[in-house]
CSV table of C-alpha atoms in Angstrom, one decimal:
chain,number,residue,atom,x,y,z
A,1,MET,CA,-216.5,-178.1,-16.0
A,2,PRO,CA,-218.0,-174.7,-15.2
A,3,SER,CA,-216.2,-172.4,-12.9
A,4,PHE,CA,-217.6,-169.5,-10.9
A,5,ASP,CA,-214.7,-168.1,-9.0
A,6,ARG,CA,-212.7,-165.0,-9.6
A,7,SER,CA,-209.6,-167.0,-10.7
A,8,ALA,CA,-211.5,-168.3,-13.7
A,9,ALA,CA,-211.7,-164.7,-15.1
A,10,VAL,CA,-207.9,-164.2,-14.9
A,11,GLY,CA,-205.6,-165.1,-17.9
A,12,PHE,CA,-204.6,-168.8,-17.8
A,13,GLY,CA,-207.1,-169.3,-15.0
A,14,LEU,CA,-209.8,-171.3,-16.8
A,15,ASN,CA,-208.8,-174.8,-17.7
A,16,PRO,CA,-211.8,-177.1,-18.2
A,17,LEU,CA,-209.8,-180.3,-19.1
A,18,ASP,CA,-210.6,-183.5,-17.4
A,19,ARG,CA,-207.0,-184.3,-16.4
A,20,MET,CA,-207.7,-188.0,-16.0
A,21,SER,CA,-204.9,-188.2,-13.5
A,22,GLU,CA,-205.9,-191.6,-12.3
A,23,ALA,CA,-205.2,-193.0,-15.8
A,24,ARG,CA,-201.7,-191.5,-16.3
A,25,ALA,CA,-199.9,-194.6,-15.1
A,26,ASP,CA,-201.8,-196.8,-17.5
A,27,ALA,CA,-199.5,-196.9,-20.5
A,28,GLU,CA,-201.9,-198.8,-22.7
A,29,PHE,CA,-204.7,-196.3,-22.0
A,30,VAL,CA,-202.5,-193.4,-22.8
A,31,ARG,CA,-201.2,-195.0,-26.0
A,32,ALA,CA,-204.8,-195.6,-27.1
A,33,ARG,CA,-205.7,-192.0,-26.5
A,34,ARG,CA,-202.5,-190.9,-28.4
A,35,HIS,CA,-203.7,-192.9,-31.5
A,36,ASP,CA,-207.3,-191.8,-31.2
A,37,ALA,CA,-208.3,-190.0,-34.5
A,38,ALA,CA,-209.9,-187.2,-32.4
A,39,ALA,CA,-206.7,-186.6,-30.4
A,40,ARG,CA,-205.3,-183.0,-30.7
A,41,PHE,CA,-201.8,-181.8,-30.0
A,42,MET,CA,-200.5,-178.5,-28.7
A,43,VAL,CA,-197.1,-178.2,-30.3
A,44,PHE,CA,-194.2,-176.2,-28.9
A,45,VAL,CA,-190.9,-175.5,-30.8
A,46,GLY,CA,-188.6,-175.0,-27.9
A,47,ASP,CA,-190.9,-173.1,-25.6
A,48,VAL,CA,-192.8,-171.3,-28.3
A,49,PRO,CA,-196.3,-172.4,-29.4
A,50,LEU,CA,-196.9,-173.4,-33.0
A,51,LEU,CA,-200.1,-172.1,-34.5
A,52,ASP,CA,-202.2,-173.2,-37.4
A,53,VAL,CA,-203.0,-170.0,-39.3
A,54,GLY,CA,-204.0,-171.6,-42.6
A,55,ALA,CA,-207.7,-171.8,-42.1
A,56,GLY,CA,-208.5,-168.3,-40.9
A,57,ALA,CA,-208.5,-167.8,-37.2
A,58,PRO,CA,-205.3,-169.1,-35.6
A,59,SER,CA,-205.4,-172.3,-33.5
A,60,PRO,CA,-202.9,-174.1,-31.3
A,61,LEU,CA,-204.6,-177.5,-31.9
A,62,PHE,CA,-203.2,-179.9,-34.4
A,63,ALA,CA,-204.1,-183.4,-35.6
A,64,ALA,CA,-201.1,-185.8,-35.4
A,65,GLU,CA,-200.5,-185.9,-39.1
A,66,ALA,CA,-200.3,-182.1,-39.2
A,67,TRP,CA,-197.1,-181.8,-37.1
A,68,ILE,CA,-195.4,-185.2,-37.1
A,69,GLY,CA,-193.4,-184.4,-40.3
A,70,LEU,CA,-191.6,-181.5,-38.6
A,71,GLY,CA,-189.3,-183.7,-36.6
A,72,PRO,CA,-189.2,-186.1,-33.6
A,73,ALA,CA,-191.0,-185.1,-30.4
A,74,ARG,CA,-188.6,-184.3,-27.6
A,75,GLN,CA,-191.4,-184.7,-25.2
A,76,GLU,CA,-195.1,-185.7,-25.2
A,77,ILE,CA,-197.4,-185.1,-22.3
A,78,PHE,CA,-201.0,-186.4,-21.9
A,79,LEU,CA,-202.9,-183.4,-20.7
A,80,GLY,CA,-206.3,-185.0,-20.4
A,81,GLN,CA,-209.6,-184.8,-22.2
A,82,ASP,CA,-211.5,-181.7,-23.3
A,83,GLU,CA,-215.2,-181.0,-23.0
A,84,GLN,CA,-215.8,-182.6,-26.4
A,85,GLY,CA,-214.2,-185.8,-25.3
A,86,ARG,CA,-211.0,-185.3,-27.4
A,87,PRO,CA,-207.7,-186.4,-25.9
A,88,LEU,CA,-205.2,-183.5,-25.6
A,89,PHE,CA,-201.4,-183.8,-25.7
A,90,ALA,CA,-198.6,-181.3,-25.3
A,91,VAL,CA,-195.6,-181.9,-27.6
A,92,ALA,CA,-192.2,-180.3,-27.5
A,93,LEU,CA,-190.0,-180.2,-30.6
A,94,ASP,CA,-186.4,-179.1,-30.6
A,95,ALA,CA,-185.8,-175.4,-30.8
A,96,GLY,CA,-183.6,-175.9,-33.8
A,97,LEU,CA,-186.6,-176.8,-35.8
A,98,ALA,CA,-188.0,-173.2,-35.5
A,99,GLU,CA,-186.9,-172.0,-38.9
A,100,ALA,CA,-188.3,-175.1,-40.7
A,101,ALA,CA,-191.6,-174.9,-38.9
A,102,ALA,CA,-192.0,-171.2,-39.5
A,103,ALA,CA,-191.3,-171.7,-43.2
A,104,ARG,CA,-194.2,-174.1,-43.7
A,105,PRO,CA,-197.3,-172.6,-45.2
A,106,GLY,CA,-200.1,-172.1,-42.7
A,107,LEU,CA,-197.8,-172.3,-39.7
A,108,GLU,CA,-196.6,-169.5,-37.3
A,109,LEU,CA,-194.6,-169.4,-34.1
A,110,LEU,CA,-195.8,-166.9,-31.5
A,111,ASP,CA,-194.7,-166.7,-27.9
A,112,LEU,CA,-197.3,-167.3,-25.2
A,113,ARG,CA,-197.1,-163.9,-23.6
A,114,SER,CA,-197.9,-162.3,-27.0
A,115,ILE,CA,-200.8,-164.7,-27.5
A,116,ALA,CA,-202.2,-163.7,-24.1
A,117,MET,CA,-201.7,-160.0,-24.6
A,118,ARG,CA,-203.5,-160.1,-28.0
A,119,GLY,CA,-206.4,-162.2,-26.7
A,120,LEU,CA,-206.0,-164.6,-29.6
A,121,PHE,CA,-207.8,-167.5,-27.9
A,122,PRO,CA,-210.8,-167.9,-25.7
A,123,PRO,CA,-210.0,-168.2,-21.9
A,124,ASP,CA,-210.4,-172.0,-21.7
A,125,LEU,CA,-208.0,-172.6,-24.6
A,126,LEU,CA,-205.5,-170.1,-23.2
A,127,GLY,CA,-205.6,-171.9,-19.9
A,128,GLU,CA,-204.9,-175.3,-21.5
A,129,LEU,CA,-202.1,-173.8,-23.6
A,130,GLY,CA,-200.6,-172.3,-20.4
A,131,GLY,CA,-200.7,-175.6,-18.6
A,132,ALA,CA,-199.0,-177.3,-21.5
A,133,LYS,CA,-196.2,-174.8,-21.5
A,134,ALA,CA,-195.7,-175.1,-17.8
A,135,ILE,CA,-195.4,-178.9,-17.7
A,136,LEU,CA,-193.0,-178.9,-20.7
A,137,SER,CA,-190.9,-176.2,-19.1
A,138,TRP,CA,-190.6,-178.3,-16.0
A,139,HIS,CA,-189.2,-181.3,-18.0
A,140,ASP,CA,-186.7,-179.0,-19.7
A,141,ARG,CA,-185.4,-177.8,-16.4
A,142,HIS,CA,-185.5,-181.2,-14.5
A,143,ARG,CA,-183.8,-183.7,-16.7
A,144,TYR,CA,-181.5,-184.8,-14.0
A,145,CYS,CA,-182.3,-186.3,-10.6
A,146,ALA,CA,-182.1,-183.7,-7.8
A,147,ASN,CA,-181.1,-186.5,-5.4
A,148,CYS,CA,-178.1,-188.1,-7.1
A,149,GLY,CA,-177.5,-186.1,-10.3
A,150,GLU,CA,-178.1,-189.0,-12.8
A,151,PRO,CA,-180.4,-188.6,-15.8
A,152,SER,CA,-184.1,-189.2,-15.0
A,153,ARG,CA,-186.8,-190.8,-17.1
A,154,VAL,CA,-190.3,-189.6,-18.0
A,155,SER,CA,-193.2,-191.7,-16.5
A,156,CYS,CA,-196.9,-191.4,-15.8
A,157,ALA,CA,-197.6,-189.9,-19.2
A,158,GLY,CA,-195.3,-187.0,-18.5
A,159,TRP,CA,-196.4,-186.2,-15.0
A,160,ARG,CA,-193.5,-187.7,-13.1
A,161,ARG,CA,-189.8,-188.3,-13.6
A,162,ASP,CA,-188.1,-191.4,-12.1
A,163,CYS,CA,-184.5,-191.9,-11.4
A,164,PRO,CA,-183.3,-195.3,-12.5
A,165,ALA,CA,-180.1,-194.9,-10.4
A,166,CYS,CA,-181.5,-194.1,-6.9
A,167,GLY,CA,-185.2,-194.7,-7.3
A,168,ALA,CA,-186.3,-191.1,-6.5
A,169,GLN,CA,-189.5,-189.9,-8.0
A,170,HIS,CA,-189.9,-186.2,-9.0
A,171,PHE,CA,-193.2,-184.4,-9.6
A,172,PRO,CA,-193.9,-181.2,-11.4
A,173,ARG,CA,-193.2,-178.2,-9.2
A,174,VAL,CA,-195.1,-174.9,-9.0
A,175,ASP,CA,-193.5,-171.9,-7.5
A,176,PRO,CA,-195.9,-169.8,-5.3
A,177,VAL,CA,-195.8,-166.1,-5.7
A,178,VAL,CA,-197.7,-163.5,-3.7
A,179,ILE,CA,-199.0,-160.5,-5.6
A,180,MET,CA,-200.8,-157.9,-3.5
A,181,LEU,CA,-202.4,-154.5,-3.3
A,182,ALA,CA,-201.7,-152.6,-0.1
A,183,VAL,CA,-204.7,-150.3,0.5
A,184,ASP,CA,-205.0,-147.2,2.6
A,185,GLY,CA,-208.6,-146.1,2.5
A,186,ASP,CA,-209.2,-144.6,-0.9
A,187,ARG,CA,-205.7,-145.2,-2.1
A,188,CYS,CA,-203.6,-148.2,-3.2
A,189,LEU,CA,-199.9,-148.8,-3.5
A,190,LEU,CA,-198.4,-149.5,-6.9
A,191,GLY,CA,-194.8,-149.8,-8.0
A,192,ARG,CA,-192.8,-150.2,-11.2
A,193,GLN,CA,-189.7,-152.1,-12.1
A,194,PRO,CA,-187.2,-150.8,-14.7
A,195,ARG,CA,-188.2,-153.6,-17.1
A,196,PHE,CA,-191.9,-152.5,-17.2
A,197,ALA,CA,-193.3,-150.7,-20.2
A,198,ALA,CA,-192.9,-147.0,-19.9
A,199,GLY,CA,-195.5,-145.5,-17.5
A,200,MET,CA,-196.9,-148.8,-16.3
A,201,TYR,CA,-197.4,-149.4,-12.6
A,202,SER,CA,-198.4,-152.7,-11.0
A,203,ALA,CA,-199.1,-154.5,-7.8
A,204,LEU,CA,-196.0,-155.6,-5.8
A,205,ALA,CA,-195.1,-159.3,-5.9
A,206,GLY,CA,-192.5,-161.8,-4.6
A,207,PHE,CA,-191.9,-165.5,-4.0
A,208,LEU,CA,-193.0,-167.2,-0.9
A,209,GLU,CA,-190.1,-168.5,1.3
A,210,PRO,CA,-189.9,-171.9,3.1
A,211,GLY,CA,-191.8,-171.9,6.4
A,212,GLU,CA,-193.8,-168.8,5.4
A,213,THR,CA,-197.6,-168.3,5.3
A,214,ILE,CA,-199.2,-166.4,2.4
A,215,GLU,CA,-200.1,-163.6,4.9
A,216,ASP,CA,-196.6,-163.3,6.2
A,217,ALA,CA,-195.1,-163.3,2.7
A,218,VAL,CA,-197.5,-160.5,1.7
A,219,ARG,CA,-196.5,-158.4,4.7
A,220,ARG,CA,-192.8,-159.1,4.2
A,221,GLU,CA,-192.7,-158.3,0.5
A,222,ILE,CA,-194.6,-154.9,0.9
A,223,SER,CA,-192.3,-154.0,3.8
A,224,GLU,CA,-189.1,-155.0,2.0
A,225,GLU,CA,-190.0,-153.3,-1.3
A,226,ALA,CA,-191.8,-150.2,-0.2
A,227,GLY,CA,-191.2,-149.9,3.6
A,228,ILE,CA,-195.0,-150.1,4.3
A,229,ALA,CA,-196.2,-152.2,7.3
A,230,CYS,CA,-199.5,-154.0,6.8
A,231,ALA,CA,-202.1,-155.6,9.1
A,232,GLU,CA,-204.9,-157.7,7.8
A,233,VAL,CA,-204.4,-159.7,4.6
A,234,ALA,CA,-207.2,-161.1,2.5
A,235,TYR,CA,-207.1,-163.6,-0.4
A,236,PHE,CA,-208.6,-162.4,-3.7
A,237,ALA,CA,-207.8,-164.8,-6.5
A,238,SER,CA,-205.0,-166.9,-8.0
A,239,GLN,CA,-203.4,-167.2,-11.5
A,240,PRO,CA,-201.4,-170.0,-13.0
A,241,TRP,CA,-198.4,-168.2,-14.6
A,242,PRO,CA,-196.5,-170.4,-17.1
A,243,PHE,CA,-193.3,-168.2,-17.2
A,244,PRO,CA,-192.1,-170.8,-16.4
A,245,SER,CA,-194.4,-172.4,-13.8
A,246,SER,CA,-195.6,-170.1,-11.0
A,247,LEU,CA,-198.9,-169.7,-9.2
A,248,MET,CA,-199.7,-166.0,-8.5
A,249,ILE,CA,-201.7,-165.7,-5.3
A,250,GLY,CA,-203.5,-162.4,-5.4
A,251,CYS,CA,-204.2,-160.6,-2.1
A,252,PHE,CA,-205.3,-157.3,-0.5
A,253,ALA,CA,-203.6,-155.9,2.6
A,254,ARG,CA,-204.5,-153.1,4.9
A,255,ALA,CA,-201.6,-150.6,5.2
A,256,GLN,CA,-200.7,-149.3,8.7
A,257,GLY,CA,-198.5,-146.5,7.4
A,258,THR,CA,-198.1,-144.4,4.3
A,259,ASP,CA,-194.4,-143.3,4.2
A,260,ILE,CA,-192.8,-145.1,1.3
A,261,VAL,CA,-189.2,-146.3,1.5
A,262,ILE,CA,-188.3,-147.9,-1.9
A,263,ASP,CA,-185.8,-150.8,-2.2
A,264,ARG,CA,-184.0,-149.6,-5.3
A,265,ASN,CA,-182.8,-153.1,-6.0
A,266,GLU,CA,-186.5,-154.1,-6.5
A,267,LEU,CA,-188.4,-151.0,-7.7
A,268,GLU,CA,-187.7,-148.0,-9.8
A,269,ASP,CA,-190.7,-146.2,-8.2
A,270,ALA,CA,-193.7,-146.7,-5.8
A,271,ARG,CA,-196.6,-144.4,-5.2
A,272,TRP,CA,-200.0,-144.2,-3.6
A,273,PHE,CA,-202.8,-143.8,-6.2
A,274,THR,CA,-206.4,-142.7,-5.6
A,275,ARG,CA,-209.3,-144.7,-7.0
A,276,GLU,CA,-209.9,-142.1,-9.6
A,277,GLU,CA,-206.2,-142.2,-10.7
A,278,VAL,CA,-206.3,-146.0,-11.0
A,279,ARG,CA,-209.5,-145.7,-13.0
A,280,GLN,CA,-207.8,-143.4,-15.4
A,281,MET,CA,-204.8,-145.8,-15.7
A,282,LEU,CA,-207.2,-148.6,-16.6
A,283,ASP,CA,-209.1,-146.4,-19.1
A,284,GLY,CA,-206.0,-145.0,-20.7
A,285,THR,CA,-206.9,-141.4,-19.7
A,286,HIS,CA,-204.3,-140.7,-16.9
A,287,PRO,CA,-203.0,-137.1,-17.4
A,288,GLU,CA,-199.4,-138.4,-17.0
A,289,GLY,CA,-199.9,-141.2,-19.4
A,290,LEU,CA,-199.6,-143.8,-16.7
A,291,SER,CA,-201.1,-147.3,-17.3
A,292,ALA,CA,-202.1,-150.5,-15.4
A,293,PRO,CA,-201.3,-154.1,-16.4
A,294,ARG,CA,-203.2,-155.7,-19.2
A,295,PRO,CA,-206.4,-157.8,-18.5
A,296,TYR,CA,-204.6,-161.1,-18.8
A,297,ALA,CA,-202.6,-160.4,-15.7
A,298,ILE,CA,-203.9,-160.9,-12.2
A,299,ALA,CA,-202.5,-157.4,-11.3
A,300,HIS,CA,-205.1,-155.9,-13.6
A,301,HIS,CA,-207.9,-157.7,-11.8
A,302,LEU,CA,-206.6,-156.6,-8.4
A,303,VAL,CA,-206.6,-152.9,-9.3
A,304,ARG,CA,-209.9,-153.1,-11.1
A,305,ALA,CA,-211.5,-154.7,-8.0
A,306,PHE,CA,-210.0,-151.8,-6.0
A,307,VAL,CA,-211.6,-149.3,-8.3
A,308,GLU,CA,-214.9,-151.0,-8.4
A,309,GLY,CA,-215.0,-151.8,-4.7
A,310,THR,CA,-215.3,-155.6,-5.3
A,311,GLY,CA,-212.2,-156.6,-3.4
A,312,PRO,CA,-212.3,-158.4,0.0
A,313,ALA,CA,-213.2,-156.4,3.1
A,314,LEU,CA,-210.3,-155.6,5.3
Protein backbone atom coordinates (compact mmCIF):
# COMPACT_ATOMS: atom_id res chain seq x y z
CA MET A 1 0.00 0.00 0.00
CA PRO A 2 2.17 2.89 -1.22
CA SER A 3 1.85 6.25 0.51
CA PHE A 4 2.81 9.62 -0.93
CA ASP A 5 1.84 12.08 1.79
CA ARG A 6 4.06 13.91 4.28
CA SER A 7 2.85 11.82 7.20
CA ALA A 8 4.39 8.68 5.70
CA ALA A 9 7.86 10.22 6.14
CA VAL A 10 7.37 10.77 9.88
CA GLY A 11 8.33 8.16 12.48
CA PHE A 12 5.52 5.58 12.99
CA GLY A 13 3.65 7.19 10.08
CA LEU A 14 4.10 4.43 7.48
CA ASN A 15 2.02 1.34 8.16
CA PRO A 16 1.29 -0.71 5.02
CA LEU A 17 -0.66 -3.48 6.78
CA ASP A 18 -3.98 -4.58 5.36
CA ARG A 19 -5.86 -4.29 8.66
CA MET A 20 -8.62 -6.66 7.45
CA SER A 21 -11.01 -4.93 9.83
CA GLU A 22 -14.04 -6.55 8.21
CA ALA A 23 -12.77 -9.99 9.34
CA ARG A 24 -12.03 -9.19 12.99
CA ALA A 25 -15.38 -10.44 14.25
CA ASP A 26 -14.90 -13.79 12.46
CA ALA A 27 -13.29 -15.89 15.20
CA GLU A 28 -12.68 -18.87 12.91
CA PHE A 29 -10.92 -16.70 10.35
CA VAL A 30 -8.69 -15.13 13.01
CA ARG A 31 -7.93 -18.52 14.56
CA ALA A 32 -6.87 -19.86 11.16
CA ARG A 33 -4.57 -16.87 10.65
CA ARG A 34 -3.15 -17.42 14.16
CA HIS A 35 -2.14 -20.99 13.25
CA ASP A 36 -0.86 -20.14 9.77
CA ALA A 37 2.77 -21.24 9.50
CA ALA A 38 3.61 -17.87 7.95
CA ALA A 39 2.13 -15.90 10.86
CA ARG A 40 4.49 -13.55 12.66
CA PHE A 41 4.20 -12.07 16.14
CA MET A 42 5.38 -8.79 17.63
CA VAL A 43 6.01 -9.65 21.28
CA PHE A 44 5.98 -7.16 24.14
CA VAL A 45 7.07 -7.95 27.67
CA GLY A 46 5.02 -5.46 29.62
CA ASP A 47 5.18 -2.53 27.18
CA VAL A 48 8.72 -3.22 25.94
CA PRO A 49 9.30 -4.87 22.55
CA LEU A 50 11.18 -8.15 22.45
CA LEU A 51 13.78 -8.36 19.67
CA ASP A 52 15.37 -11.30 17.93
CA VAL A 53 19.10 -10.45 17.80
CA GLY A 54 20.39 -13.96 17.18
CA ALA A 55 20.65 -13.82 13.41
CA GLY A 56 22.49 -10.56 12.85
CA ALA A 57 20.24 -7.55 12.33
CA PRO A 58 17.64 -7.22 15.11
CA SER A 59 14.02 -8.03 14.27
CA PRO A 60 10.75 -7.63 16.18
CA LEU A 61 9.10 -10.49 14.26
CA PHE A 62 8.83 -13.97 15.72
CA ALA A 63 7.32 -17.25 14.61
CA ALA A 64 4.94 -18.74 17.19
CA GLU A 65 7.37 -21.38 18.38
CA ALA A 66 10.07 -18.78 19.05
CA TRP A 67 8.22 -17.02 21.88
CA ILE A 68 5.52 -19.34 23.13
CA GLY A 69 7.78 -20.99 25.72
CA LEU A 70 8.40 -17.71 27.50
CA GLY A 71 5.01 -17.74 29.19
CA PRO A 72 1.29 -17.33 28.56
CA ALA A 73 0.14 -14.39 26.48
CA ARG A 74 -1.71 -11.78 28.48
CA GLN A 75 -3.11 -10.36 25.26
CA GLU A 76 -3.13 -11.25 21.55
CA ILE A 77 -4.27 -8.82 18.85
CA PHE A 78 -4.74 -9.54 15.16
CA LEU A 79 -3.07 -6.59 13.45
CA GLY A 80 -3.72 -7.64 9.87
CA GLN A 81 -1.73 -8.94 6.93
CA ASP A 82 1.55 -7.59 5.62
CA GLU A 83 2.52 -6.98 2.00
CA GLN A 84 3.89 -10.54 1.74
CA GLY A 85 0.53 -11.94 2.81
CA ARG A 86 1.72 -12.97 6.28
CA PRO A 87 -0.71 -12.59 9.21
CA LEU A 88 0.67 -10.32 11.92
CA PHE A 89 -0.26 -10.41 15.61
CA ALA A 90 0.71 -8.35 18.64
CA VAL A 91 1.34 -10.29 21.83
CA ALA A 92 1.69 -8.99 25.38
CA LEU A 93 3.50 -11.05 28.01
CA ASP A 94 3.53 -10.19 31.69
CA ALA A 95 6.18 -7.65 32.68
CA GLY A 96 7.39 -10.10 35.32
CA LEU A 97 8.84 -12.24 32.53
CA ALA A 98 11.35 -9.56 31.52
CA GLU A 99 14.33 -11.10 33.32
CA ALA A 100 13.68 -14.57 31.90
CA ALA A 101 13.18 -13.21 28.39
CA ALA A 102 16.34 -11.09 28.47
CA ALA A 103 18.34 -14.09 29.72
CA ARG A 104 17.50 -16.17 26.68
CA PRO A 105 20.26 -16.30 24.06
CA GLY A 106 19.42 -14.27 20.98
CA LEU A 107 16.73 -12.16 22.67
CA GLU A 108 16.85 -8.53 23.80
CA LEU A 109 14.36 -6.11 25.31
CA LEU A 110 14.56 -2.53 24.03
CA ASP A 111 12.02 0.24 24.57
CA LEU A 112 10.23 1.58 21.50
CA ARG A 113 11.49 5.13 21.85
CA SER A 114 15.11 3.91 21.75
CA ILE A 115 14.29 1.75 18.72
CA ALA A 116 12.92 4.79 16.90
CA MET A 117 15.78 7.09 17.93
CA ARG A 118 18.38 4.60 16.71
CA GLY A 119 16.57 3.93 13.44
CA LEU A 120 16.84 0.17 13.94
CA PHE A 121 13.99 -0.75 11.60
CA PRO A 122 12.70 0.47 8.22
CA PRO A 123 9.78 2.93 8.40
CA ASP A 124 7.05 0.40 7.60
CA LEU A 125 8.18 -2.01 10.30
CA LEU A 126 8.48 0.81 12.83
CA GLY A 127 4.93 1.92 12.00
CA GLU A 128 3.59 -1.58 12.53
CA LEU A 129 5.45 -1.90 15.83
CA GLY A 130 4.10 1.46 16.99
CA GLY A 131 0.55 0.40 16.15
CA ALA A 132 1.03 -2.82 18.08
CA LYS A 133 2.23 -0.98 21.18
CA ALA A 134 -0.65 1.50 21.04
CA ILE A 135 -3.40 -1.12 20.90
CA LEU A 136 -1.79 -3.22 23.64
CA SER A 137 -1.43 -0.13 25.83
CA TRP A 138 -5.13 0.63 25.36
CA HIS A 139 -6.05 -2.81 26.68
CA ASP A 140 -3.78 -2.38 29.70
CA ARG A 141 -5.53 0.87 30.60
CA HIS A 142 -9.13 -0.14 29.85
CA ARG A 143 -9.71 -3.48 31.50
CA TYR A 144 -12.83 -2.25 33.24
CA CYS A 145 -16.05 -0.92 31.76
CA ALA A 146 -16.13 2.88 31.81
CA ASN A 147 -19.93 2.72 32.04
CA CYS A 148 -20.44 0.45 35.06
CA GLY A 149 -16.99 -0.45 36.38
CA GLU A 150 -17.21 -4.20 35.84
CA PRO A 151 -14.38 -6.14 34.12
CA SER A 152 -14.73 -6.10 30.34
CA ARG A 153 -13.83 -8.80 27.82
CA VAL A 154 -11.75 -8.68 24.67
CA SER A 155 -13.62 -9.20 21.40
CA CYS A 156 -13.19 -8.63 17.64
CA ALA A 157 -9.63 -9.99 17.62
CA GLY A 158 -8.58 -7.38 20.17
CA TRP A 159 -10.19 -4.32 18.59
CA ARG A 160 -13.11 -4.03 21.00
CA ARG A 161 -13.90 -4.65 24.63
CA ASP A 162 -17.39 -5.73 25.66
CA CYS A 163 -18.94 -5.46 29.08
CA PRO A 164 -20.89 -8.60 30.03
CA ALA A 165 -22.62 -6.73 32.85
CA CYS A 166 -24.18 -3.75 31.07
CA GLY A 167 -23.60 -4.55 27.38
CA ALA A 168 -21.45 -1.50 26.66
CA GLN A 169 -18.93 -1.75 23.83
CA HIS A 170 -15.60 0.06 24.04
CA PHE A 171 -13.28 0.82 21.13
CA PRO A 172 -9.59 1.78 21.10
CA ARG A 173 -9.14 5.47 21.78
CA VAL A 174 -6.67 7.84 20.22
CA ASP A 175 -5.88 11.12 21.96
CA PRO A 176 -5.48 14.03 19.49
CA VAL A 177 -2.61 16.43 20.13
CA VAL A 178 -1.79 19.57 18.16
CA ILE A 179 1.88 20.30 17.62
CA MET A 180 2.61 23.53 15.84
CA LEU A 181 5.13 26.04 14.60
CA ALA A 182 4.20 29.69 14.99
CA VAL A 183 5.89 31.66 12.21
CA ASP A 184 6.74 35.35 11.99
CA GLY A 185 8.24 35.92 8.55
CA ASP A 186 11.78 34.53 8.66
CA ARG A 187 11.48 33.35 12.27
CA CYS A 188 9.71 30.53 14.07
CA LEU A 189 8.80 30.04 17.72
CA LEU A 190 10.37 27.13 19.60
CA GLY A 191 10.22 26.24 23.28
CA ARG A 192 11.73 23.79 25.70
CA GLN A 193 10.45 21.90 28.72
CA PRO A 194 12.68 21.01 31.69
CA ARG A 195 12.52 17.31 30.76
CA PHE A 196 14.07 17.92 27.31
CA ALA A 197 17.64 16.96 26.57
CA ALA A 198 20.03 19.81 27.34
CA GLY A 199 19.92 22.49 24.63
CA MET A 200 17.01 20.99 22.69
CA TYR A 201 14.15 23.22 21.53
CA SER A 202 10.97 21.94 19.89
CA ALA A 203 7.58 22.94 18.55
CA LEU A 204 4.87 23.73 21.08
CA ALA A 205 2.17 21.09 21.61
CA GLY A 206 -0.95 20.29 23.61
CA PHE A 207 -4.07 18.14 23.74
CA LEU A 208 -7.28 19.11 21.98
CA GLU A 209 -10.18 19.78 24.29
CA PRO A 210 -13.84 18.74 23.83
CA GLY A 211 -15.73 21.02 21.46
CA GLU A 212 -12.52 22.46 20.00
CA THR A 213 -11.36 22.54 16.39
CA ILE A 214 -7.76 21.85 15.43
CA GLU A 215 -7.30 25.49 14.48
CA ASP A 216 -8.66 26.76 17.78
CA ALA A 217 -6.50 24.33 19.74
CA VAL A 218 -3.39 25.54 17.90
CA ARG A 219 -4.18 29.17 18.68
CA ARG A 220 -5.06 28.43 22.30
CA GLU A 221 -1.93 26.39 23.04
CA ILE A 222 0.43 28.98 21.54
CA SER A 223 -1.32 31.75 23.44
CA GLU A 224 -1.35 29.84 26.74
CA GLU A 225 2.25 28.64 26.59
CA ALA A 226 4.00 31.61 24.99
CA GLY A 227 1.53 34.52 25.00
CA ILE A 228 1.55 34.78 21.19
CA ALA A 229 -1.69 35.40 19.31
CA CYS A 230 -1.98 33.70 15.91
CA ALA A 231 -4.20 34.15 12.86
CA GLU A 232 -4.22 31.60 10.02
CA VAL A 233 -3.53 27.96 10.82
CA ALA A 234 -2.58 25.38 8.18
CA TYR A 235 -2.30 21.60 8.49
CA PHE A 236 1.07 20.03 7.65
CA ALA A 237 1.16 16.31 8.58
CA SER A 238 0.21 13.89 11.33
CA GLN A 239 2.03 11.25 13.35
CA PRO A 240 0.75 8.25 15.31
CA TRP A 241 2.52 8.57 18.68
CA PRO A 242 2.35 5.31 20.67
CA PHE A 243 3.31 6.80 24.06
CA PRO A 244 0.76 5.57 24.83
CA SER A 245 -1.74 6.31 22.03
CA SER A 246 -1.84 9.85 20.65
CA LEU A 247 -2.17 11.31 17.19
CA MET A 248 0.12 14.31 16.71
CA ILE A 249 -1.49 16.80 14.32
CA GLY A 250 1.26 19.01 12.90
CA CYS A 251 0.37 22.56 11.90
CA PHE A 252 1.83 25.95 11.02
CA ALA A 253 0.34 29.18 12.37
CA ARG A 254 0.95 32.82 11.42
CA ALA A 255 1.89 34.89 14.45
CA GLN A 256 0.21 38.25 15.01
CA GLY A 257 2.66 39.43 17.63
CA THR A 258 6.19 38.71 18.80
CA ASP A 259 6.31 39.52 22.54
CA ILE A 260 6.71 36.20 24.37
CA VAL A 261 5.10 35.64 27.78
CA ILE A 262 6.11 32.17 29.00
CA ASP A 263 3.86 29.95 31.09
CA ARG A 264 6.47 28.58 33.50
CA ASN A 265 4.20 25.66 34.35
CA GLU A 266 4.57 24.49 30.76
CA LEU A 267 7.87 25.81 29.42
CA GLU A 268 11.35 26.48 30.72
CA ASP A 269 12.08 28.80 27.81
CA ALA A 270 10.68 29.97 24.46
CA ARG A 271 12.47 31.95 21.76
CA TRP A 272 12.17 33.17 18.19
CA PHE A 273 14.73 31.53 15.90
CA THR A 274 15.73 32.58 12.39
CA ARG A 275 15.86 30.08 9.54
CA GLU A 276 19.64 30.07 9.70
CA GLU A 277 19.62 29.36 13.43
CA VAL A 278 17.19 26.48 12.96
CA ARG A 279 19.32 25.14 10.12
CA GLN A 280 22.30 25.14 12.49
CA MET A 281 20.24 23.34 15.13
CA LEU A 282 19.35 20.63 12.62
CA ASP A 283 22.94 20.33 11.41
CA GLY A 284 24.47 20.29 14.89
CA THR A 285 26.44 23.51 14.25
CA HIS A 286 24.56 26.02 16.42
CA PRO A 287 27.09 28.25 18.24
CA GLU A 288 25.26 27.78 21.56
CA GLY A 289 25.07 24.01 21.11
CA LEU A 290 21.28 24.12 20.68
CA SER A 291 19.57 21.27 18.87
CA ALA A 292 16.26 20.28 17.27
CA PRO A 293 14.23 17.07 17.74
CA ARG A 294 15.38 13.83 16.13
CA PRO A 295 14.09 12.81 12.68
CA TYR A 296 11.59 10.28 14.05
CA ALA A 297 9.58 13.10 15.68
CA ILE A 298 7.08 15.21 13.73
CA ALA A 299 8.57 18.33 15.35
CA HIS A 300 11.76 17.65 13.36
CA HIS A 301 9.77 17.63 10.12
CA LEU A 302 7.98 20.85 11.04
CA VAL A 303 11.20 22.76 11.63
CA ARG A 304 12.90 21.24 8.59
CA ALA A 305 9.97 22.29 6.40
CA PHE A 306 10.31 25.81 7.84
CA VAL A 307 14.02 25.90 6.98
CA GLU A 308 13.52 24.49 3.50
CA GLY A 309 10.42 26.56 2.73
CA THR A 310 8.28 23.49 2.08
CA GLY A 311 5.63 24.16 4.72
CA PRO A 312 2.08 25.31 3.89
CA ALA A 313 1.51 28.88 2.78
CA LEU A 314 0.02 31.18 5.40
